[in-house]
């Protein structure tokens, strides 16, 4: 039996919800496809250049830049042409800072962020001042690097150290009045609609999906739906569906012994040759070669 897809984002331990990982990508590749999650994400660019799209707003990240993704912000990252990139992620919940609901510090500084009435700025860049990089930018870069160094290590006092780094980071943002106001009213309703559309794709991408049928399901004509979807994700509905299918296919190639024909069918492709073509286009490797990375020459 073919298993259902796993979550595409990092799963956090509720006892101390923080996790980090590093990613290396060749030029002009999806670093991560368009998605969202209820957790906060910090992205630090060590090398290269990345085009980010956050709630339909485009950004370009360069070496030393910090990107911050608030809860439920729809985001997508692509590496630039001709540039190899290395980035580091820290994903966390504000619960990592404790849940002292009655404390003065929590009420004044943490609760507005957790409620979404204040939002982290999406970008901190050393290019904000063409003459000189502000010292507080360097301080933020140092703090994020320290977080990366200790977030997935285990030692006595680790949790205290991580909390200390986060409080330093937030203190700098508060001192320089860098937070944004949370979304309200119509903007919040638009976000719910966008997440509902992406959730539908996430739950049904292995099925025979028809864009006209999906557009009608959400009460749109086909042309408007195409424009709306492209505006949300930066991709066409078909391109986004292919990304979901290939991500799931990678999971199956890594974790099952099902044949490539079976996997092709289970992720929603009618033709194994077309599946292989799309897989090669998006992953820069054939399905069989991808599996051999994990199982060697005995791969099916």
Coordinates of C-alpha atoms in Angstrom, one line a residue:
X1 CA 0.0 0.0 0.0
X2 CA 1.3 3.4 -1.0
X3 CA 1.6 5.7 2.1
X4 CA 0.1 9.2 2.2
X5 CA 2.4 12.2 1.9
X6 CA 4.3 13.4 4.9
X7 CA 4.3 17.1 6.0
X8 CA 6.6 19.2 3.9
X9 CA 7.7 21.5 6.6
X10 CA 9.9 20.7 9.7
X11 CA 8.0 19.1 12.6
X12 CA 8.8 20.6 16.0
X13 CA 9.1 19.0 19.4
X14 CA 6.3 20.6 21.5
X15 CA 8.5 20.4 24.7
X16 CA 11.0 22.9 23.2
X17 CA 9.8 23.8 19.7
X18 CA 12.9 24.7 17.6
X19 CA 14.8 23.0 14.9
X20 CA 17.4 24.0 12.3
X21 CA 18.7 22.7 9.0
X22 CA 21.1 23.7 6.3
X23 CA 20.4 23.5 2.6
X24 CA 22.6 23.7 -0.5
X25 CA 21.2 24.2 -3.9
X26 CA 22.5 24.5 -7.5
X27 CA 21.6 27.6 -9.6
X28 CA 18.0 28.2 -10.7
X29 CA 16.4 25.5 -8.5
X30 CA 13.5 25.6 -6.1
X31 CA 15.0 25.8 -2.6
X32 CA 11.5 25.1 -1.3
X33 CA 8.2 25.2 -3.1
X34 CA 5.3 27.5 -2.2
X35 CA 3.9 26.6 1.2
X36 CA 3.0 27.9 4.7
X37 CA 3.1 26.7 8.3
X38 CA 2.0 27.9 11.7
X39 CA 5.6 28.3 12.9
X40 CA 8.1 31.1 12.6
X41 CA 11.1 30.7 10.2
X42 CA 14.4 32.5 10.1
X43 CA 16.5 32.0 6.9
X44 CA 20.2 33.0 6.9
X45 CA 22.0 33.2 3.5
X46 CA 25.6 32.0 4.0
X47 CA 26.5 32.0 0.3
X48 CA 24.8 32.8 -3.0
X49 CA 21.6 34.6 -3.9
X50 CA 18.0 33.6 -3.5
X51 CA 14.7 35.0 -4.9
X52 CA 12.0 34.8 -2.2
X53 CA 8.3 35.4 -2.5
X54 CA 6.4 36.1 0.7
X55 CA 2.7 36.8 0.6
X56 CA 3.1 37.7 -3.1
X57 CA 5.9 40.2 -2.3
X58 CA 9.2 39.5 -4.1
X59 CA 12.5 39.9 -2.3
X60 CA 16.1 39.1 -3.3
X61 CA 18.4 37.7 -0.6
X62 CA 22.2 37.9 -0.8
X63 CA 25.0 36.7 1.4
X64 CA 24.5 37.8 5.0
X65 CA 20.8 38.6 4.7
X66 CA 18.2 37.4 7.1
X67 CA 14.7 36.5 6.1
X68 CA 11.9 36.1 8.6
X69 CA 8.6 34.3 7.8
X70 CA 5.7 34.9 10.1
X71 CA 3.1 32.3 11.0
X72 CA 1.0 31.3 8.0
X73 CA 2.8 33.6 5.5
X74 CA 2.8 31.9 2.1
X75 CA 6.4 31.7 0.9
X76 CA 8.6 30.2 -1.9
X77 CA 12.4 30.3 -2.5
X78 CA 14.3 29.9 -5.7
X79 CA 18.1 30.1 -6.2
X80 CA 19.4 32.6 -8.7
X81 CA 20.8 31.6 -12.2
X82 CA 24.6 30.7 -12.2
X83 CA 24.9 30.9 -8.4
X84 CA 25.3 28.0 -6.0
X85 CA 23.6 28.9 -2.7
X86 CA 23.9 27.7 0.9
X87 CA 21.2 28.8 3.4
X88 CA 20.4 27.9 7.0
X89 CA 16.9 27.7 8.5
X90 CA 15.7 28.0 12.1
X91 CA 12.1 27.1 12.5
X92 CA 10.4 27.7 15.9
X93 CA 7.3 28.5 17.8
X94 CA 7.1 31.5 20.2
X95 CA 6.5 28.9 22.9
X96 CA 10.2 28.4 22.8
X97 CA 10.4 31.6 24.8
X98 CA 8.3 30.2 27.5
X99 CA 4.6 30.4 28.3
X100 CA 4.6 32.7 31.3
X101 CA 1.3 34.3 30.3
X102 CA 1.2 36.5 33.5
X103 CA 4.8 37.8 33.2
X104 CA 5.3 41.5 32.3
X105 CA 7.9 40.6 29.6
X106 CA 5.5 38.0 28.0
X107 CA 2.6 40.4 27.9
X108 CA 4.5 43.3 26.6
X109 CA 6.8 41.7 24.0
X110 CA 5.8 38.1 23.2
X111 CA 2.0 38.1 23.3
X112 CA 1.6 40.7 20.5
X113 CA 3.8 38.6 18.2
X114 CA 2.0 35.3 19.1
X115 CA -1.4 36.9 18.5
X116 CA -0.2 38.3 15.1
X117 CA -0.9 41.9 16.0
X118 CA 2.8 42.6 15.4
X119 CA 4.7 40.8 12.7
X120 CA 8.4 40.3 12.2
X121 CA 9.9 42.3 9.3
X122 CA 10.4 39.9 6.3
X123 CA 14.0 41.0 5.5
X124 CA 17.0 42.3 7.3
X125 CA 19.8 43.1 4.9
X126 CA 23.3 44.5 5.2
X127 CA 22.4 46.5 2.0
X128 CA 20.0 48.7 3.9
X129 CA 22.6 51.5 4.0
X130 CA 24.8 52.0 1.0
X131 CA 27.5 53.8 3.0
X132 CA 27.9 51.5 5.9
X133 CA 26.1 48.5 7.4
X134 CA 24.5 49.4 10.8
X135 CA 26.1 47.7 13.8
X136 CA 22.7 46.3 14.8
X137 CA 22.5 44.4 11.5
X138 CA 25.9 42.7 12.3
X139 CA 24.5 41.9 15.8
X140 CA 21.5 40.2 14.3
X141 CA 23.7 38.2 12.0
X142 CA 25.8 37.1 14.9
X143 CA 22.8 36.1 17.0
X144 CA 21.3 34.0 14.1
X145 CA 24.6 32.2 13.6
X146 CA 24.8 31.4 17.3
X147 CA 21.2 30.1 17.2
X148 CA 22.2 27.8 14.3
X149 CA 25.2 26.6 16.1
X150 CA 23.3 25.4 19.2
X151 CA 19.6 24.8 18.1
X152 CA 20.1 21.1 17.2
X153 CA 22.9 20.3 19.7
X154 CA 22.1 18.9 23.1
X155 CA 23.9 20.1 26.2
X156 CA 23.0 21.3 29.7
X157 CA 21.8 24.9 29.6
X158 CA 21.0 24.8 25.8
X159 CA 17.4 25.9 26.3
X160 CA 18.5 28.9 28.4
X161 CA 21.1 29.9 25.8
X162 CA 18.6 29.7 22.9
X163 CA 16.1 31.8 24.8
X164 CA 18.8 34.4 25.5
X165 CA 19.7 34.6 21.9
X166 CA 16.0 35.1 20.9
X167 CA 15.4 37.8 23.5
X168 CA 18.5 39.6 22.2
X169 CA 17.3 39.4 18.7
X170 CA 13.8 40.6 19.5
X171 CA 15.2 43.4 21.7
X172 CA 17.1 44.8 18.7
X173 CA 14.0 44.7 16.5
X174 CA 12.0 46.5 19.2
X175 CA 14.7 49.1 19.7
X176 CA 14.7 50.0 16.0
X177 CA 10.9 49.8 15.6
X178 CA 11.1 47.2 12.9
X179 CA 7.9 45.3 13.5
X180 CA 4.9 45.5 11.1
X181 CA 1.3 45.7 12.0
X182 CA -0.7 42.4 11.7
X183 CA -3.3 41.9 8.9
X184 CA -6.9 42.8 9.7
X185 CA -10.3 42.6 8.0
X186 CA -10.3 42.1 4.3
X187 CA -6.5 41.3 4.2
X188 CA -7.1 38.5 6.7
X189 CA -10.0 37.2 4.7
X190 CA -7.9 37.2 1.5
X191 CA -5.2 35.2 3.3
X192 CA -7.7 32.6 4.5
X193 CA -8.9 32.2 0.9
X194 CA -5.4 31.8 -0.5
X195 CA -4.5 29.2 2.2
X196 CA -7.8 27.4 1.4
X197 CA -6.8 27.1 -2.3
X198 CA -3.3 25.8 -1.5
X199 CA -4.8 23.4 1.1
X200 CA -7.0 22.0 -1.6
X201 CA -4.0 21.3 -3.8
X202 CA -2.1 19.8 -0.9
X203 CA -5.0 17.4 -0.1
X204 CA -5.8 16.4 -3.7
X205 CA -2.7 16.6 -5.8
X206 CA -2.5 12.8 -6.3
X207 CA -6.0 12.9 -8.0
X208 CA -6.9 13.8 -11.5
X209 CA -7.1 17.5 -11.0
X210 CA -8.8 19.8 -13.5
X211 CA -8.1 23.5 -13.2
X212 CA -11.6 24.5 -14.5
X213 CA -13.3 22.3 -11.9
X214 CA -11.1 23.7 -9.1
X215 CA -11.8 27.3 -10.3
X216 CA -15.6 26.5 -10.3
X217 CA -15.3 24.9 -6.8
X218 CA -14.0 28.2 -5.4
X219 CA -16.5 30.3 -7.4
X220 CA -14.1 31.8 -10.0
X221 CA -13.9 31.6 -13.8
X222 CA -10.9 29.8 -15.2
X223 CA -9.0 32.9 -16.4
X224 CA -9.3 34.7 -13.1
X225 CA -8.3 31.6 -11.1
X226 CA -5.1 31.3 -13.2
X227 CA -4.2 34.9 -12.5
X228 CA -5.0 34.6 -8.8
X229 CA -3.0 31.4 -8.4
X230 CA 0.0 32.9 -10.2
X231 CA -0.2 36.0 -8.0
X232 CA -0.3 33.8 -4.9
X233 CA 2.5 31.4 -5.7
X234 CA 4.4 32.8 -8.7
X235 CA 3.6 29.6 -10.5
X236 CA 0.8 28.2 -12.6
X237 CA -1.6 25.7 -11.0
X238 CA -0.1 22.9 -13.1
X239 CA 3.5 23.8 -12.2
X240 CA 2.6 23.9 -8.5
X241 CA 0.8 20.5 -8.8
X242 CA 3.9 19.0 -10.4
X243 CA 6.1 20.3 -7.6
X244 CA 3.8 18.6 -5.0
X245 CA 3.7 15.4 -6.9
X246 CA 7.5 15.2 -7.4
X247 CA 8.1 16.0 -3.7
X248 CA 5.9 13.1 -2.8
X249 CA 7.6 10.9 -5.3
X250 CA 10.9 11.7 -3.7
X251 CA 9.5 10.5 -0.4
X252 CA 8.3 7.2 -1.9
X253 CA 11.6 6.6 -3.7
X254 CA 13.5 7.1 -0.5
X255 CA 11.2 5.1 1.8
X256 CA 9.5 2.3 -0.2
X257 CA 10.5 -0.4 -2.6
X258 CA 7.6 0.3 -5.0
X259 CA 8.5 0.3 -8.6
X260 CA 8.8 3.6 -10.5
X261 CA 5.7 2.8 -12.5
X262 CA 3.7 2.3 -9.3
X263 CA 5.0 5.5 -7.8
X264 CA 4.3 7.4 -11.0
X265 CA 0.7 6.3 -10.8
X266 CA 0.3 6.8 -7.1
X267 CA 1.4 10.5 -7.3
X268 CA -1.1 11.2 -10.0
X269 CA 0.7 10.7 -13.4
X270 CA -1.0 8.6 -16.1
X271 CA 2.2 8.1 -18.0
X272 CA 5.5 6.9 -16.5
X273 CA 7.5 8.5 -19.3
X274 CA 5.8 11.9 -18.6
X275 CA 6.5 11.4 -14.8
X276 CA 10.1 10.8 -15.5
X277 CA 10.3 13.8 -17.8
X278 CA 8.8 16.1 -15.1
X279 CA 10.9 14.5 -12.3
X280 CA 14.1 15.1 -14.3
X281 CA 13.1 18.7 -15.1
X282 CA 12.4 19.6 -11.4
X283 CA 14.9 17.4 -9.6
X284 CA 17.7 17.5 -12.2
X285 CA 18.0 13.7 -11.9
X286 CA 16.0 10.7 -13.1
X287 CA 13.8 8.8 -10.6
X288 CA 16.0 5.7 -10.9
X289 CA 19.2 7.7 -10.3
X290 CA 17.5 9.5 -7.4
X291 CA 16.7 6.2 -5.7
X292 CA 20.2 4.9 -6.3
X293 CA 21.5 7.7 -4.1
X294 CA 19.8 5.9 -1.2
X295 CA 20.0 2.2 -2.2
X296 CA 23.0 1.9 -4.4
X297 CA 23.2 -0.4 -7.5
X298 CA 20.5 -2.8 -6.1
X299 CA 17.8 -0.2 -6.4
X300 CA 14.7 -1.3 -8.3

